[in-house]
Amino acid sequence: TLQGLLRGVLVPLLSKEALQRASDLLPAAAAGGLELEDFMDALDLAEFHSLRSQQGSASAAVEKLLKALEKPLFGTVQQLLRDNPDKAEAIFGTLGARRTEALGLQSLQQQLLREKGLQLLK
C-alpha cells in the first residue's frame, strides 16, 4: 500500500533528518537556552520516527549525541549553579528526569535542590 511504502521510505528519512538537526545543534545546545530545547525536540522527533520505522532504532545515535553533550553541558550547569541558579533550573526543566539521568546531571540537580531548600529555610 501507499501508506506502507511511505512508512518504509519517508519515516526513516525523517528520523535521519532529525538526528542530523540534533547533531548540528549540539555545540550550541551545550550553552543551554533555546538551542538545548531545539536539540531535545530533535532527539524526541528522531526517536518517534524511528519507532514508526521498520528499519531499526535511532537509540544508538541518540545515546551518542547525548554522550557528546554530557561533559560540556555538565560544565555549563555547574557554572550556572554559581552564577544563575534559575537558568540552571530551567535547563533541568528542559531536560526532564530521563535526560537529566542520561546526561549524568543528577548530582548537580540535587545540589540545586539543596541550595533552594536552604534559601527557603532562611
CSV table of C-alpha atoms in Angstrom, one decimal:
chain,number,residue,atom,x,y,z
A,1,THR,CA,0.0,0.0,0.0
A,2,LEU,CA,1.0,3.6,-0.4
A,3,GLN,CA,1.0,4.1,3.4
A,4,GLY,CA,3.3,1.2,3.8
A,5,LEU,CA,5.6,2.5,1.1
A,6,LEU,CA,5.7,5.9,2.7
A,7,ARG,CA,6.4,4.4,6.1
A,8,GLY,CA,9.2,2.4,4.7
A,9,VAL,CA,10.8,5.3,2.8
A,10,LEU,CA,9.7,8.6,4.4
A,11,VAL,CA,9.8,7.7,8.1
A,12,PRO,CA,13.4,6.6,8.1
A,13,LEU,CA,14.4,9.8,6.3
A,14,LEU,CA,12.5,11.9,8.8
A,15,SER,CA,14.4,10.2,11.6
A,16,LYS,CA,17.7,10.7,9.9
A,17,GLU,CA,16.9,14.3,9.3
A,18,ALA,CA,16.0,14.9,13.0
A,19,LEU,CA,19.3,13.2,14.0
A,20,GLN,CA,21.2,15.5,11.7
A,21,ARG,CA,19.4,18.5,13.1
A,22,ALA,CA,20.3,17.4,16.6
A,23,SER,CA,23.9,16.9,15.5
A,24,ASP,CA,24.0,20.4,14.0
A,25,LEU,CA,22.6,21.9,17.2
A,26,LEU,CA,25.0,20.0,19.5
A,27,PRO,CA,27.6,22.7,20.0
A,28,ALA,CA,25.1,25.5,20.8
A,29,ALA,CA,23.0,23.1,22.9
A,30,ALA,CA,25.8,22.9,25.5
A,31,ALA,CA,25.2,26.5,26.4
A,32,GLY,CA,21.6,25.8,27.4
A,33,GLY,CA,18.8,28.1,26.3
A,34,LEU,CA,16.6,27.7,23.2
A,35,GLU,CA,19.2,25.6,21.3
A,36,LEU,CA,19.1,23.0,24.1
A,37,GLU,CA,15.3,22.9,23.7
A,38,ASP,CA,15.6,22.5,19.9
A,39,PHE,CA,18.2,19.8,20.4
A,40,MET,CA,15.9,17.8,22.7
A,41,ASP,CA,13.0,18.3,20.4
A,42,ALA,CA,15.1,16.9,17.5
A,43,LEU,CA,16.1,13.9,19.6
A,44,ASP,CA,12.5,13.2,20.5
A,45,LEU,CA,11.4,13.5,16.9
A,46,ALA,CA,14.1,11.1,15.8
A,47,GLU,CA,13.1,8.6,18.4
A,48,PHE,CA,9.4,9.0,17.4
A,49,HIS,CA,10.1,8.4,13.8
A,50,SER,CA,12.4,5.5,14.5
A,51,LEU,CA,9.7,3.8,16.5
A,52,ARG,CA,7.4,4.0,13.4
A,53,SER,CA,10.1,2.9,11.1
A,54,GLN,CA,10.7,-0.7,10.1
A,55,GLN,CA,14.4,-0.1,9.6
A,56,GLY,CA,15.6,0.0,13.2
A,57,SER,CA,16.0,2.2,16.1
A,58,ALA,CA,17.7,5.6,16.5
A,59,SER,CA,18.6,4.8,20.1
A,60,ALA,CA,22.3,4.3,19.5
A,61,ALA,CA,22.6,7.6,17.6
A,62,VAL,CA,20.6,9.4,20.3
A,63,GLU,CA,22.8,7.9,23.0
A,64,LYS,CA,25.9,9.0,21.1
A,65,LEU,CA,24.7,12.6,20.8
A,66,LEU,CA,23.7,12.7,24.5
A,67,LYS,CA,27.2,11.4,25.4
A,68,ALA,CA,28.8,14.2,23.3
A,69,LEU,CA,26.6,16.7,25.1
A,70,GLU,CA,27.3,15.4,28.6
A,71,LYS,CA,30.6,17.0,29.5
A,72,PRO,CA,30.1,20.5,28.0
A,73,LEU,CA,26.5,20.7,29.5
A,74,PHE,CA,27.8,19.5,32.9
A,75,GLY,CA,30.3,22.4,32.9
A,76,THR,CA,27.6,24.9,31.8
A,77,VAL,CA,25.2,23.8,34.5
A,78,GLN,CA,28.0,23.8,37.1
A,79,GLN,CA,28.8,27.4,36.2
A,80,LEU,CA,25.2,28.4,36.2
A,81,LEU,CA,24.7,26.9,39.7
A,82,ARG,CA,27.1,29.6,40.9
A,83,ASP,CA,26.1,32.5,38.6
A,84,ASN,CA,22.5,31.9,37.7
A,85,PRO,CA,20.6,29.1,39.5
A,86,ASP,CA,17.3,30.0,37.9
A,87,LYS,CA,18.8,29.3,34.5
A,88,ALA,CA,20.3,26.0,35.8
A,89,GLU,CA,16.8,25.1,37.0
A,90,ALA,CA,15.4,25.9,33.6
A,91,ILE,CA,17.9,23.6,32.0
A,92,PHE,CA,16.7,20.7,34.2
A,93,GLY,CA,13.1,21.6,33.3
A,94,THR,CA,14.0,21.4,29.6
A,95,LEU,CA,15.8,18.1,30.0
A,96,GLY,CA,13.3,16.3,32.2
A,97,ALA,CA,14.1,13.5,34.6
A,98,ARG,CA,15.1,10.8,32.0
A,99,ARG,CA,17.5,13.0,30.1
A,100,THR,CA,18.9,14.5,33.3
A,101,GLU,CA,19.8,11.0,34.3
A,102,ALA,CA,21.1,10.0,30.9
A,103,LEU,CA,23.4,13.1,31.0
A,104,GLY,CA,24.7,12.3,34.5
A,105,LEU,CA,23.4,15.6,35.9
A,106,GLN,CA,21.5,14.2,38.9
A,107,SER,CA,24.2,15.3,41.3
A,108,LEU,CA,24.0,18.9,40.1
A,109,GLN,CA,20.2,18.8,40.2
A,110,GLN,CA,20.4,17.6,43.8
A,111,GLN,CA,22.9,20.4,44.6
A,112,LEU,CA,20.4,22.9,43.2
A,113,LEU,CA,17.6,21.5,45.2
A,114,ARG,CA,19.7,21.6,48.4
A,115,GLU,CA,20.6,25.2,47.8
A,116,LYS,CA,17.0,26.1,47.1
A,117,GLY,CA,15.9,24.4,50.3
A,118,LEU,CA,18.5,26.3,52.3
A,119,GLN,CA,17.3,29.5,50.8
A,120,LEU,CA,13.7,28.7,51.9
A,121,LEU,CA,14.8,28.0,55.4
A,122,LYS,CA,16.5,31.4,55.7
